[in-house]
Amino acid sequence: MGMGTSTFVIRWVNLLTMLLAVAVIIFGVWMSTHNDGCRRSLTFPVLALGGFIFLISIIGFLGACKRNVALLWIYLVVLLVVLIAILVFTVLAFIVTNNGSGHTNPGLRYKEYKLNDYSSWFLKQLNNTNHWKRLKSCLVKSEQCRELSKKYKTIKQLKSAELTPIEAGCCRPPSECGYPAVNGSYYDLSFHSISSNKDCKLYKNLRTIKCYNCDSCKAGVAQYMKTEWRLVAMFNVVLFLVLSMVYFVGCCARRNAASYRSKA
């Protein structure tokens, strides 16, 4: 690849990523001023990501503009570290999300989930008292369970609904408990359940309790995380391929810059 072409590509790619980084930082600042504590907890990672993207982009941009071999070396080393990190994270993400799936029940369109079906990493994270306390607080604030009775006016509508894993696991007792549903968010707990599932005793109709302490709720969160991680992993595959091409162009730009300096 010619000197002009490689430096031109690197220059414009990094200019675009700088603009992206500024957008990420602005989004992070917006999150920090948001009243939702759950979103605010993600502020630092978002700001750190934006700052890192901006830093690596400006190094690559200046290196290409000035044909500075030292800056291009730093850019390529950092980019290589990023590529390795993306590859490792993606492989681990596919391994961690390999286990776990929903179970169907007669008469219900949605699936139910069991915590022990998921990987040991998920079990460790979700069974950690401090982690789960924070997650549970966010689940209560989201009021997903409260909305069920508004979304589904009849029991028939509820049974034929495609509930999300969190709605199915956190907002209602497991089907094996046998509690009759009064509406989408209230169950008749006077029914004597013969199930040995401990979640049957943990479920309460109170808005702040529901089944948030149940293993079925943790399993619903695990399924949600699995789905999200799979999406991130697939995005990372595409990102890895794109950054690999940028890395190749960067290598050409560095070689050309070194050749230009030696002739100067």
PDB file of C-alpha atoms in Angstrom, residues 21 24-25 46-56:
ATOM      1  CA  ALA A  21     -15.056   8.952  21.481  1.00  0.00           C
ATOM      2  CA  VAL A  24     -19.235   8.307  24.123  1.00  0.00           C
ATOM      3  CA  ILE A  25     -17.836  10.798  26.658  1.00  0.00           C
ATOM      4  CA  VAL A  46     -18.328   4.518  29.731  1.00  0.00           C
ATOM      5  CA  LEU A  47     -16.156   7.572  30.414  1.00  0.00           C
ATOM      6  CA  ALA A  48     -13.026   5.384  30.615  1.00  0.00           C
ATOM      7  CA  LEU A  49     -13.893   3.738  27.288  1.00  0.00           C
ATOM      8  CA  GLY A  50     -14.477   7.122  25.638  1.00  0.00           C
ATOM      9  CA  GLY A  51     -11.210   8.511  27.011  1.00  0.00           C
ATOM     10  CA  PHE A  52      -9.239   5.460  25.878  1.00  0.00           C
ATOM     11  CA  ILE A  53     -10.692   5.575  22.350  1.00  0.00           C
ATOM     12  CA  PHE A  54      -9.915   9.303  22.127  1.00  0.00           C
ATOM     13  CA  LEU A  55      -6.325   8.818  23.334  1.00  0.00           C
ATOM     14  CA  ILE A  56      -5.470   6.002  20.926  1.00  0.00           C
TER      15      ILE A  56
END
